[in-house]
CSV table of C-alpha atoms in Angstrom, one decimal:
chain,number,residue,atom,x,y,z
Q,11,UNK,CA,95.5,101.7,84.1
Q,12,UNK,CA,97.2,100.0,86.9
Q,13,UNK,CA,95.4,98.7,90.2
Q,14,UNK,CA,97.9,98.3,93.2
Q,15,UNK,CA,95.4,96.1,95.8
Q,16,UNK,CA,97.1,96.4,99.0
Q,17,UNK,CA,99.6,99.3,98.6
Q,18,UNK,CA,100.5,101.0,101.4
Q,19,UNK,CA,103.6,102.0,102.0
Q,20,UNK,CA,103.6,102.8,98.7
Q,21,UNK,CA,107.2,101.9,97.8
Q,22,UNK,CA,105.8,99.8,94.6
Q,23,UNK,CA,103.1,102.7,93.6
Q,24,UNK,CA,105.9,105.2,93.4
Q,25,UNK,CA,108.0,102.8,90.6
Q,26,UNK,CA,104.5,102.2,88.9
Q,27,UNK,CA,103.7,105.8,88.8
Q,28,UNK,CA,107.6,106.4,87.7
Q,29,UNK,CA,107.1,104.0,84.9
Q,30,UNK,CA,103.6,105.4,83.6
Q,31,UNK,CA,105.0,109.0,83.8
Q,32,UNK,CA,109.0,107.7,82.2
Q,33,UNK,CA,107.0,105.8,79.1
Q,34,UNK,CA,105.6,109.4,78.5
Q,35,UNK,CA,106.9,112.0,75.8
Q,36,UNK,CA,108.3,114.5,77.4
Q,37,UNK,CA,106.5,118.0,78.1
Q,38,UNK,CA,103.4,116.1,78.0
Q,39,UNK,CA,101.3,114.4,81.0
Q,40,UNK,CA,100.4,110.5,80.7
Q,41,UNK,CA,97.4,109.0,79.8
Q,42,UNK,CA,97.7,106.2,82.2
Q,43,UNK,CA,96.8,106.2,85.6
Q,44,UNK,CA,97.4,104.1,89.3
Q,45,UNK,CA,94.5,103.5,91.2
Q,46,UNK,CA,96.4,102.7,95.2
Q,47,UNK,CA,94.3,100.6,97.7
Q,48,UNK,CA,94.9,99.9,101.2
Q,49,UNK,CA,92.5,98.0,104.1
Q,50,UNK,CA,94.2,100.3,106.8
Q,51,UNK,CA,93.2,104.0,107.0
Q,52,UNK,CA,96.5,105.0,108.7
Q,53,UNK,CA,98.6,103.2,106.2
Q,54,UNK,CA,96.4,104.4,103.8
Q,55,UNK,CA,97.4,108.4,105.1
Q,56,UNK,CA,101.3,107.1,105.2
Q,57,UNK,CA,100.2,105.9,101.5
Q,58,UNK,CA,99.2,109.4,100.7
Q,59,UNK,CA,102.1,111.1,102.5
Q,60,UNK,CA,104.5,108.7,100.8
Q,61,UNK,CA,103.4,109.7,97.3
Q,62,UNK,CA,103.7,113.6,97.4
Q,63,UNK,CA,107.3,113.4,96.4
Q,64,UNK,CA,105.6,112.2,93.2
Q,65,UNK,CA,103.6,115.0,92.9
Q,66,UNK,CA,101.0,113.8,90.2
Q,67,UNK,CA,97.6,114.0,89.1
Q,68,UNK,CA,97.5,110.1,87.5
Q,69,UNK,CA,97.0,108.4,91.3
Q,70,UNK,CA,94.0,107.7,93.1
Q,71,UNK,CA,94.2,106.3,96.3
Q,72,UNK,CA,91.6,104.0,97.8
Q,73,UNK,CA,90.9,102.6,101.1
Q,74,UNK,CA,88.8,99.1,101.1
Q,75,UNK,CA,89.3,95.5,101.6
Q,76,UNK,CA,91.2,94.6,99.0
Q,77,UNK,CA,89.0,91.1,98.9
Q,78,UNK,CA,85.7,93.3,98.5
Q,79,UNK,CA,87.3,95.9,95.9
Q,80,UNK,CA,84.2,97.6,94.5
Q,81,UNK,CA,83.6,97.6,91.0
Q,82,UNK,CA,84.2,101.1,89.5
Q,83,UNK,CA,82.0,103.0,86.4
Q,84,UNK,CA,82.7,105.6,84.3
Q,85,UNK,CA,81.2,108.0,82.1
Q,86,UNK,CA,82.1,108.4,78.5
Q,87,UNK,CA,83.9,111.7,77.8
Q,88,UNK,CA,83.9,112.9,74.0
Q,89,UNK,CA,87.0,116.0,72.9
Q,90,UNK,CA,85.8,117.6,69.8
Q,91,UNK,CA,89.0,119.5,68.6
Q,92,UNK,CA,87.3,122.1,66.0
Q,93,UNK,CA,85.2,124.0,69.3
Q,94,UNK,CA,87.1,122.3,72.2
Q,95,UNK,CA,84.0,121.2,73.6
Q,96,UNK,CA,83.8,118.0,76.0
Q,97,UNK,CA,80.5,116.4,75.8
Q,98,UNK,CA,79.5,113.7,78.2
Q,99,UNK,CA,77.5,110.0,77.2
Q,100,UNK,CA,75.1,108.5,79.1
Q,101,UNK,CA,76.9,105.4,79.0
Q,102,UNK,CA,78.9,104.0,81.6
Q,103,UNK,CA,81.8,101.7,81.5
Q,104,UNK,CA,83.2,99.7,84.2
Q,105,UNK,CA,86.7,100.1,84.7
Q,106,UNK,CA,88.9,97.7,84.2
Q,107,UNK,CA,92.4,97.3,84.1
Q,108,UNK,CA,95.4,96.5,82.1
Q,109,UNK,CA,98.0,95.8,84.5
Q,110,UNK,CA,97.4,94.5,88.3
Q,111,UNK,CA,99.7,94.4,91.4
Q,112,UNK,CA,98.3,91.8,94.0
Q,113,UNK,CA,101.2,91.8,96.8
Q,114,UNK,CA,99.2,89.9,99.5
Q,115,UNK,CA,99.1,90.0,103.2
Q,116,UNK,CA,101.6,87.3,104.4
Q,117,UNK,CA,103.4,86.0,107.3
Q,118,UNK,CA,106.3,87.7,106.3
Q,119,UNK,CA,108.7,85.2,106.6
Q,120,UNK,CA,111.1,86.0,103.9
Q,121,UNK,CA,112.1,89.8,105.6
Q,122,UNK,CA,113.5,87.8,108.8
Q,123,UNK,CA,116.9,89.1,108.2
Q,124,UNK,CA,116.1,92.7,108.0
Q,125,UNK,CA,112.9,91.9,110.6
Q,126,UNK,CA,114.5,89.5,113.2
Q,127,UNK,CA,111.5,90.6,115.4
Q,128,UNK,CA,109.2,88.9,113.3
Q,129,UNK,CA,110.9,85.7,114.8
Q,130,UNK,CA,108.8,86.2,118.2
Q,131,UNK,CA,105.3,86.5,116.8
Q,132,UNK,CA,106.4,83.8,113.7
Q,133,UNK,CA,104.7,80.5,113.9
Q,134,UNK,CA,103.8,77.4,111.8
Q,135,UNK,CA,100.1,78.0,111.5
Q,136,UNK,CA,100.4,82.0,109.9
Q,137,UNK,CA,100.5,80.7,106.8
Q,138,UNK,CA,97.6,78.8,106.8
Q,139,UNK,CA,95.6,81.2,108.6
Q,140,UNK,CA,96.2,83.9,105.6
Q,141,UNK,CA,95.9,81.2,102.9
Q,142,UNK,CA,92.1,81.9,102.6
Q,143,UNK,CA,92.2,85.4,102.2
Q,144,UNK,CA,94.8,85.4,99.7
Q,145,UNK,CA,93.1,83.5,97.6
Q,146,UNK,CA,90.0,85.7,98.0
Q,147,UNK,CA,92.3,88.7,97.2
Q,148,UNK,CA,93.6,87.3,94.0
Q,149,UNK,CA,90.4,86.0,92.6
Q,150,UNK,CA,89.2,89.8,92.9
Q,151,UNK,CA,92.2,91.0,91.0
Q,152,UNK,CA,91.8,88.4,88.2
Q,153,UNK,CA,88.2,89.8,88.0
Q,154,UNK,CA,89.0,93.7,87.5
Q,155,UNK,CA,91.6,92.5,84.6
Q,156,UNK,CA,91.1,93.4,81.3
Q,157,UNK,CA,91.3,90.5,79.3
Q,158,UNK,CA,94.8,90.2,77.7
Q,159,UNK,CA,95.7,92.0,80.9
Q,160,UNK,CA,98.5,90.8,83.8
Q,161,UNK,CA,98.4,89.9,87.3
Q,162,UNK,CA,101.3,89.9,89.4
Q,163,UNK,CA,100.5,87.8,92.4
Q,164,UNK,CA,103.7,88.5,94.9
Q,165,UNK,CA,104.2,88.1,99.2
Q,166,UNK,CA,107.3,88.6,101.4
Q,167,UNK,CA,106.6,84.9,102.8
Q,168,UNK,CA,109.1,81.9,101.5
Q,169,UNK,CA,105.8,79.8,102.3
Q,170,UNK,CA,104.2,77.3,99.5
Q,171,UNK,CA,101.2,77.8,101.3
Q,172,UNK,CA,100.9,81.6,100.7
Q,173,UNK,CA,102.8,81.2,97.1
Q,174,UNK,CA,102.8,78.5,95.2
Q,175,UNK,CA,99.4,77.1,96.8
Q,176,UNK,CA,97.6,79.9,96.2
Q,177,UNK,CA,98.1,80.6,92.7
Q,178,UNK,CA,97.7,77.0,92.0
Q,179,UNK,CA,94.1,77.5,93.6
Q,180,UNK,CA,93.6,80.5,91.6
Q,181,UNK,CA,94.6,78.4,88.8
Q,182,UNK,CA,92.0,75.4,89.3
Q,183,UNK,CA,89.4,78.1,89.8
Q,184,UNK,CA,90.0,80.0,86.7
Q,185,UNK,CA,90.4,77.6,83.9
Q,186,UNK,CA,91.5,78.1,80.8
Q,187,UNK,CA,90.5,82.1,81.4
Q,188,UNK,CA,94.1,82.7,82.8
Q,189,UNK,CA,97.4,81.0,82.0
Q,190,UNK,CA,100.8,81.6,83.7
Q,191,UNK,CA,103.2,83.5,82.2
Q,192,UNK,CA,107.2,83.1,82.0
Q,193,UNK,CA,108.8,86.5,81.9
Q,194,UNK,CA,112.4,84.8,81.9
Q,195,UNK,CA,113.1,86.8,78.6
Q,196,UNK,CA,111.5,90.3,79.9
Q,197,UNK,CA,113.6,90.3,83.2
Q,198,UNK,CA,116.5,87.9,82.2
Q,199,UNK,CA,118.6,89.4,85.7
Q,200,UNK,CA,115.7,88.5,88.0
Q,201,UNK,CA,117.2,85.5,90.4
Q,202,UNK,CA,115.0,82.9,90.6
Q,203,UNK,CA,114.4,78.9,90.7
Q,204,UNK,CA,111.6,76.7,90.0
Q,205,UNK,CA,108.3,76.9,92.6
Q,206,UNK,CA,107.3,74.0,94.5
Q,207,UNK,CA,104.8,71.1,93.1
Q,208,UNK,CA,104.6,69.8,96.6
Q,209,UNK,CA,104.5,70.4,100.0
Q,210,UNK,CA,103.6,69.5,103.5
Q,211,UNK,CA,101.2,71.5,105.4
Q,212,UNK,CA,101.2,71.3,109.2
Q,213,UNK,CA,97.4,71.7,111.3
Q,214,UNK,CA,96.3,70.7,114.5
Q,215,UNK,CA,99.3,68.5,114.5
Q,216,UNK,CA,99.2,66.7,111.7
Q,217,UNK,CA,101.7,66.8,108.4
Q,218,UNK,CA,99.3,67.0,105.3
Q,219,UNK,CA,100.9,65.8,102.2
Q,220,UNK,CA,98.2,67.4,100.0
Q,221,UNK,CA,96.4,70.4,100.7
């Protein structure tokens, strides 16, 4: 099971419904299943629009703030294969998950190239003011994981303060519940270079060493 927090378009719910349905054996359905939230009903509808080319019954799409998620139950389903008869237990389980997608609202810094209009609304301060709910976003993702499960925390900002800030926070916060992970050897062509162990934030006028 696979929670996608803050999904719409959908561009990322369509490859983690293609790898649920590819890991598969063929001429049967998967067992797995993508649960798609979005805070904003019309991206929500472009969402749902979006994922007909799928055409699938292992998606359910959602429409809450991804900070306030609410905690979902389900009832225990028993197959006995000598009658075919489903059976249902009283107990309930909360659902949680295996595998959670956390791609934040952000500034949006890093798409300038493809997004040069972002330049006129762009300022210093975006950054900070989307800091807090970040933070509040990933804390609610780490708290619907399974345990053994992963979290991939990810924005279009090239901002410490909306990356490497925030999982540091979520870090501090958590303990020794949660470690980071380096998936170097799973995606050995993925370009990247260290994060940042400092940085200067800006507010009210004032450069912050330590924030």
């Amino acid at each position: 099971s696979v929670l996608d927090m803050c999904a719409a378009p959908g561009s990322k719910t369509f490859q983690l419904l293609e790898i649920i349905h590819r890991s598969n054996q063929p001429g049967s359905l998967p067992s797995g299943m993508v649960v798609a939230n979005d805070v904003d009903v019309q991206r929500s509808n472009l969402l749902i629009h979006q994922m007909k080319r799928m055409c699938t019954a292992n998606l359910i799409v959602t429409n809450h703030e991804a900070q306030n998620f609410p905690g979902c139950r389900l009832s225990k389903f028993h197959h006995r294969s000598s009658d075919v008869e489903l059976t249902k237990d009283l107990s309930i389980d909360q659902l949680l998950f295996d595998r959670v997608l956390c791609d934040v609202p952000c500034s949006g810094d890093g798409t300038l190239r493809k997004a040069p209009d972002i330049w006129r609304k762009w300022n210093t301060g975006m950054g900070n003011g989307l800091h807090s709910l970040q933070i509040k976003i990933a804390l609610r993702g780490m708290s619907l994981l399974k345990v053994g499960g992963r979290m991939v925390y990810s924005t279009c900002s090239m901002n410490p303060v909306e990356n490497e800030a925030v999982v540091a926070e979520i870090l501090q916060r958590c303990g020794d519940s949660v470690e980071l992970l380096d998936v170097s050897d799973e995606l050995p062509q993925l370009v990247r270079r260290p994060g940042l162990k400092k940085w200067k934030v800006r507010d009210k006028g004032l450069w912050l060493s330590s924030y």
